[in-house]
């Protein structure tokens, strides 16, 4: 590394408006700032992210968030060496807001502009936080994504498998809705599950009998709905303990599917990966995290979970992906389009359905 690189990152592909400044110097990377302005309250009344509301909020707030990121970092645009922006996949209105701002700033300052795939941002985060070497296995589990990636290089990813329908975070959110718990569903279902019996409702473990590491979570939500309705039909309602047991049963099923498929993904890699890294909001779940750690330990693969603020959507990961690309000599360009769909691995089969972020990557 011959010189320090300082990048501004911009992220607006779902419901977080984010900007960050990351610097790579001789002593390694440093996150100088990472500002994230969430939109949970704006979408709360609708039970999901409304693309038009998200796009408008990004357009209105991005300028301020970028200014904050520069102020907190204590740098001006004069000290920025390049701009990295999420160019997809995601909700296209939001992605466009970020791309237009980044294009404007880059043109005005004559700075290199690096279009970044949001999933690459997540996938390279373990190198920002822990400097791990390629190849490593990454499990991305959030409200919008669920996939196993073998990360071989800055620009080489093999998608080993993923969900064929809902993402696990989406399933947690829908479960919370079905049981009258607050959004986001993950934390509220988890806190109920702690007090419940995970064995009372033996929910299905979809696709465990199938080879490979594809997963399915939408049937689980339907099974939970049926169990809830059966209780209502039988007793006229559900008790507090019923709800805890339903949450515990659901969480146990998600955890077991993720753990077993993770074990299979490790086997599929052949050569032992340097680590199993997780990212995404669902990785915050203690039961699921413990199950994944146990799988890693059994396989003799180090387990790595970046701090939650870097596991969930943020712009530091986008700035870092930009630094990695510039450092690897990968071209930066103003000649790119924003993409609602942008698979990391073109050889992997297309995913069905549509998640919180719109069309699946
Ligand atoms: O990564 P993230 O912040 O945003 C994207 O979806 O990209 O993930 C949010 C998702 C939500 O669906 C939320 O319910 C879930 O992660 N989540 C959890 C937990 N905390 C957040 N799911 C299970 N257990 C949790 N403790
Ligand atoms: Zn994400």
XYZ file of C-alpha atoms and ligand atoms in Angstrom:
388
model
C 0.000 0.000 0.000
C 1.720 3.134 -1.117
C -0.675 5.803 0.055
C -3.591 6.534 2.298
C -7.016 6.235 0.683
C -10.028 8.027 2.139
C -13.424 7.235 0.643
C -16.896 8.597 1.154
C -19.534 5.841 1.005
C -23.230 6.339 0.267
C -25.984 3.748 0.837
C -29.710 4.145 0.139
C -30.914 0.819 -1.273
C -33.625 0.034 1.283
C -34.847 1.904 4.363
C -31.601 3.282 5.786
C -30.097 6.534 4.517
C -26.400 6.170 5.229
C -23.066 7.879 4.578
C -19.621 7.093 5.944
C -15.972 8.005 5.639
C -13.453 5.169 5.751
C -9.687 5.588 5.550
C -7.120 2.958 4.724
C -3.688 3.938 6.019
C -0.484 2.109 6.814
C -1.932 0.785 10.084
C -5.062 -0.644 8.431
C -8.592 0.599 7.851
C -10.312 3.098 10.098
C -13.977 4.075 10.091
C -13.864 7.846 10.568
C -17.656 8.122 10.576
C -20.710 5.995 9.833
C -24.038 7.796 9.899
C -27.254 5.813 9.488
C -30.675 7.434 9.457
C -33.364 4.738 9.602
C -36.917 5.060 8.301
C -38.740 2.604 10.563
C -41.189 5.230 11.806
C -42.081 6.367 8.258
C -43.133 2.850 7.213
C -44.571 1.644 10.541
C -48.214 2.200 9.607
C -47.888 0.108 6.435
C -46.435 -3.124 7.823
C -43.489 -3.032 5.405
C -41.199 -0.714 3.463
C -43.154 1.431 0.958
C -40.789 2.065 -1.991
C -42.137 5.533 -2.856
C -41.912 6.750 0.746
C -38.396 5.314 1.030
C -37.225 6.986 -2.186
C -38.589 10.381 -1.166
C -37.035 10.152 2.306
C -33.638 9.239 0.837
C -33.823 12.152 -1.619
C -34.698 14.585 1.179
C -32.172 13.328 3.724
C -29.083 12.225 1.816
C -27.443 15.665 1.607
C -27.680 16.131 5.363
C -26.448 12.628 6.155
C -23.416 13.077 3.868
C -22.637 16.423 5.524
C -22.891 14.778 8.944
C -20.567 11.971 7.866
C -17.933 14.488 6.746
C -18.331 16.593 9.895
C -18.095 13.636 12.273
C -15.056 12.348 10.351
C -13.468 15.785 10.600
C -12.681 15.934 6.891
C -13.759 18.096 3.976
C -14.417 16.958 0.421
C -10.880 18.164 -0.392
C -9.506 15.270 1.653
C -11.701 12.627 -0.014
C -9.987 10.441 -2.635
C -13.097 8.866 -4.108
C -16.791 8.169 -3.696
C -18.360 4.725 -3.456
C -22.094 4.387 -3.884
C -24.540 1.488 -3.733
C -25.704 1.039 -7.339
C -27.964 -1.957 -6.565
C -29.562 -4.337 -5.841
C -32.436 -2.725 -3.997
C -35.444 -0.455 -4.288
C -34.635 1.475 -7.421
C -35.944 4.903 -6.315
C -33.671 4.912 -3.288
C -30.689 3.568 -5.217
C -31.141 6.332 -7.805
C -31.195 9.030 -5.114
C -27.797 7.890 -3.867
C -26.337 7.420 -7.328
C -27.422 10.901 -8.472
C -25.889 12.565 -5.423
C -22.664 10.566 -5.793
C -22.433 11.383 -9.502
C -22.914 15.085 -8.792
C -20.261 15.168 -6.054
C -17.783 13.134 -8.091
C -18.231 15.339 -11.172
C -17.976 18.587 -9.187
C -14.788 17.455 -7.440
C -13.349 15.365 -10.253
C -13.185 12.317 -7.985
C -13.240 8.644 -8.934
C -16.727 7.162 -8.543
C -17.008 3.479 -7.628
C -20.388 1.768 -8.118
C -20.747 -0.900 -5.427
C -23.044 -3.897 -5.256
C -24.767 -3.735 -1.851
C -24.169 -7.457 -1.316
C -20.448 -6.965 -1.958
C -20.520 -4.374 0.825
C -21.872 -6.985 3.255
C -19.596 -9.691 1.881
C -16.342 -7.720 2.306
C -17.158 -6.344 5.788
C -15.200 -9.094 7.623
C -12.062 -7.759 5.914
C -12.806 -4.247 7.196
C -13.390 -5.439 10.763
C -10.987 -8.378 11.036
C -8.745 -8.311 7.991
C -9.468 -11.947 7.134
C -7.956 -13.561 4.072
C -9.810 -15.084 1.117
C -11.486 -17.501 0.687
C -14.112 -17.330 3.420
C -17.706 -18.399 3.664
C -20.324 -15.769 4.308
C -23.890 -16.266 5.454
C -25.939 -13.177 4.791
C -29.190 -13.280 6.793
C -31.304 -10.160 6.906
C -34.774 -8.865 6.126
C -33.948 -8.737 2.425
C -31.299 -11.377 1.843
C -30.422 -14.917 2.687
C -27.530 -16.545 0.909
C -24.314 -18.472 1.326
C -21.397 -16.917 -0.533
C -17.905 -18.207 -0.963
C -15.884 -14.996 -1.091
C -12.800 -15.781 -3.185
C -11.560 -12.302 -4.095
C -12.683 -8.673 -4.098
C -14.670 -9.372 -7.251
C -15.174 -13.139 -7.143
C -18.118 -14.667 -5.315
C -19.670 -18.082 -5.635
C -23.259 -18.305 -4.484
C -23.618 -21.739 -2.914
C -27.309 -21.410 -2.128
C -29.939 -19.227 -0.519
C -33.604 -18.841 0.189
C -36.001 -19.665 -2.591
C -38.721 -17.470 -1.091
C -38.718 -15.298 2.068
C -35.594 -14.055 3.804
C -35.452 -15.141 7.481
C -35.771 -11.550 8.762
C -38.908 -11.189 6.661
C -40.247 -14.397 8.238
C -39.495 -13.001 11.722
C -41.256 -9.747 10.797
C -44.323 -11.563 9.434
C -44.439 -13.836 12.492
C -44.418 -10.792 14.762
C -47.269 -9.306 12.752
C -49.311 -12.520 12.996
C -48.833 -12.559 16.767
C -49.457 -8.848 17.351
C -45.843 -8.088 18.309
C -44.059 -4.838 17.361
C -41.793 -4.368 14.323
C -39.025 -5.071 13.575
C -40.147 -8.589 14.344
C -36.766 -10.203 14.990
C -36.018 -8.669 18.384
C -39.630 -8.892 19.599
C -40.008 -12.551 18.567
C -36.637 -13.323 20.173
C -37.575 -11.779 23.510
C -40.834 -13.801 23.600
C -39.036 -16.970 22.487
C -36.637 -16.799 25.444
C -39.628 -17.475 27.732
C -41.175 -20.180 25.540
C -40.929 -23.930 24.980
C -39.287 -24.556 21.574
C -40.589 -28.149 21.479
C -44.341 -27.563 21.948
C -44.942 -26.634 18.306
C -42.790 -28.816 16.049
C -42.766 -26.562 12.993
C -41.470 -27.913 9.671
C -37.798 -27.678 8.695
C -38.260 -27.000 4.953
C -35.786 -28.374 2.382
C -33.617 -30.142 4.975
C -34.158 -33.356 3.044
C -32.867 -31.744 -0.143
C -29.201 -31.681 -1.186
C -27.374 -28.374 -1.355
C -27.907 -25.348 0.831
C -31.026 -23.723 -0.587
C -33.595 -22.791 2.031
C -37.269 -21.879 2.267
C -38.975 -19.906 5.018
C -42.416 -19.036 3.690
C -43.986 -22.388 4.671
C -42.856 -21.851 8.231
C -44.886 -18.680 8.485
C -47.951 -20.506 7.119
C -47.461 -23.307 9.662
C -47.321 -20.720 12.426
C -50.510 -19.094 11.148
C -52.277 -22.483 11.201
C -51.066 -23.232 14.729
C -52.278 -19.832 15.897
C -55.677 -20.265 14.240
C -56.059 -23.768 15.703
C -55.504 -22.325 19.191
C -58.017 -19.566 18.516
C -60.577 -22.085 17.230
C -60.026 -24.297 20.264
C -59.940 -21.705 23.048
C -61.196 -18.493 21.491
C -57.754 -16.827 21.669
C -54.118 -17.362 22.538
C -52.515 -16.922 25.937
C -49.262 -15.137 26.679
C -47.589 -18.535 27.121
C -49.012 -19.791 23.778
C -47.416 -16.813 22.080
C -44.073 -17.426 23.752
C -44.171 -21.090 22.742
C -45.103 -20.216 19.137
C -42.161 -17.772 18.971
C -39.774 -20.318 20.511
C -40.909 -23.025 18.071
C -40.535 -20.697 15.094
C -37.084 -19.493 16.156
C -35.902 -23.061 16.785
C -37.002 -24.064 13.280
C -35.227 -21.106 11.618
C -32.106 -21.759 13.711
C -32.016 -25.458 12.867
C -32.462 -24.849 9.130
C -29.720 -22.193 9.094
C -27.364 -24.358 11.163
C -27.827 -27.527 9.100
C -27.532 -25.690 5.789
C -24.445 -23.861 7.070
C -22.853 -27.176 7.879
C -23.660 -28.357 4.350
C -22.267 -25.133 2.840
C -18.981 -25.693 4.707
C -18.841 -29.227 3.283
C -19.574 -27.914 -0.225
C -16.570 -25.576 -0.105
C -14.126 -28.487 -0.118
C -10.953 -26.655 0.873
C -11.478 -25.296 4.331
C -12.512 -21.595 4.271
C -10.511 -19.201 6.479
C -13.696 -18.375 8.424
C -17.461 -18.519 8.559
C -18.616 -14.903 8.690
C -22.193 -13.774 9.249
C -23.889 -10.504 8.358
C -27.407 -9.128 8.447
C -29.834 -8.287 11.240
C -30.847 -11.899 11.898
C -27.249 -12.657 12.912
C -28.043 -10.615 16.050
C -30.323 -13.410 17.270
C -28.567 -15.109 20.188
C -30.047 -18.573 19.657
C -29.277 -18.527 15.934
C -25.806 -17.130 16.485
C -25.039 -19.822 19.066
C -26.247 -22.528 16.663
C -23.991 -21.167 13.893
C -21.029 -20.873 16.248
C -21.498 -24.509 17.263
C -21.535 -25.603 13.605
C -18.330 -23.627 12.957
C -16.610 -25.076 15.992
C -17.528 -28.638 14.944
C -16.105 -28.002 11.465
C -12.949 -26.377 12.879
C -13.641 -23.114 11.045
C -13.260 -19.798 12.949
C -16.568 -17.984 13.445
C -16.718 -14.272 12.800
C -19.582 -11.875 13.454
C -18.794 -8.199 12.831
C -20.370 -5.751 15.317
C -24.083 -5.396 14.657
C -23.862 -1.812 13.392
C -21.629 -3.143 10.589
C -23.706 -6.311 10.054
C -26.850 -4.332 9.277
C -27.156 -1.808 6.437
C -24.562 0.972 6.640
C -22.331 3.009 4.341
C -18.965 2.119 5.908
C -19.203 -1.243 4.156
C -19.822 0.558 0.852
C -16.844 2.910 1.347
C -14.718 -0.121 2.260
C -15.826 -2.068 -0.826
C -14.844 1.009 -2.859
C -11.398 1.049 -1.237
C -10.961 -2.680 -1.909
C -11.885 -2.196 -5.559
C -9.625 0.818 -6.076
C -6.780 -0.980 -4.315
C -7.261 -4.041 -6.497
C -6.997 -1.830 -9.586
C -10.589 -2.526 -10.585
C -11.812 0.234 -12.789
C -13.978 3.009 -11.469
C -16.370 4.591 -13.868
C -19.189 7.051 -14.241
C -20.609 4.834 -16.966
C -22.933 2.552 -14.975
C -26.612 2.142 -14.340
C -28.494 1.667 -11.079
C -29.748 -1.913 -10.924
C -32.748 -3.189 -8.921
C -31.426 -6.735 -9.459
C -27.727 -7.446 -9.442
C -26.692 -11.007 -8.646
C -23.164 -11.409 -7.319
C -22.728 -14.682 -9.039
C -24.092 -14.664 -12.598
C -23.781 -18.434 -12.841
C -26.123 -19.087 -9.897
C -29.789 -19.662 -10.721
C -32.118 -16.680 -10.358
C -33.995 -16.318 -7.101
C -37.751 -16.313 -7.032
C -40.077 -13.970 -5.216
C -39.566 -10.537 -3.852
C -38.452 -9.420 -0.428
C -38.426 -6.291 1.628
C -35.988 -4.739 -0.825
C -38.085 -5.538 -3.872
C -36.845 -8.035 -6.408
C -34.337 -10.475 -4.966
C -30.733 -10.188 -6.034
O -29.677 -6.320 7.998
P -30.937 -5.604 8.380
O -30.837 -4.485 9.370
O -31.645 -4.963 7.143
C -31.897 -5.619 5.957
O -32.928 -6.318 5.912
O -31.060 -5.481 5.042
O -31.911 -6.720 8.911
C -33.171 -6.414 9.430
C -33.894 -7.714 9.691
C -35.323 -7.512 10.123
O -36.149 -8.352 9.372
C -35.303 -7.865 11.595
O -36.527 -8.397 12.065
C -34.195 -8.892 11.662
O -33.218 -8.427 10.750
N -33.636 -8.980 13.000
C -33.671 -10.095 13.753
C -33.125 -9.736 15.012
N -32.750 -8.425 14.959
C -33.074 -7.970 13.714
N -34.124 -11.316 13.483
C -34.040 -12.221 14.464
N -33.553 -11.973 15.694
C -33.086 -10.746 16.019
N -32.613 -10.490 17.242
Zn -28.265 -5.255 3.396
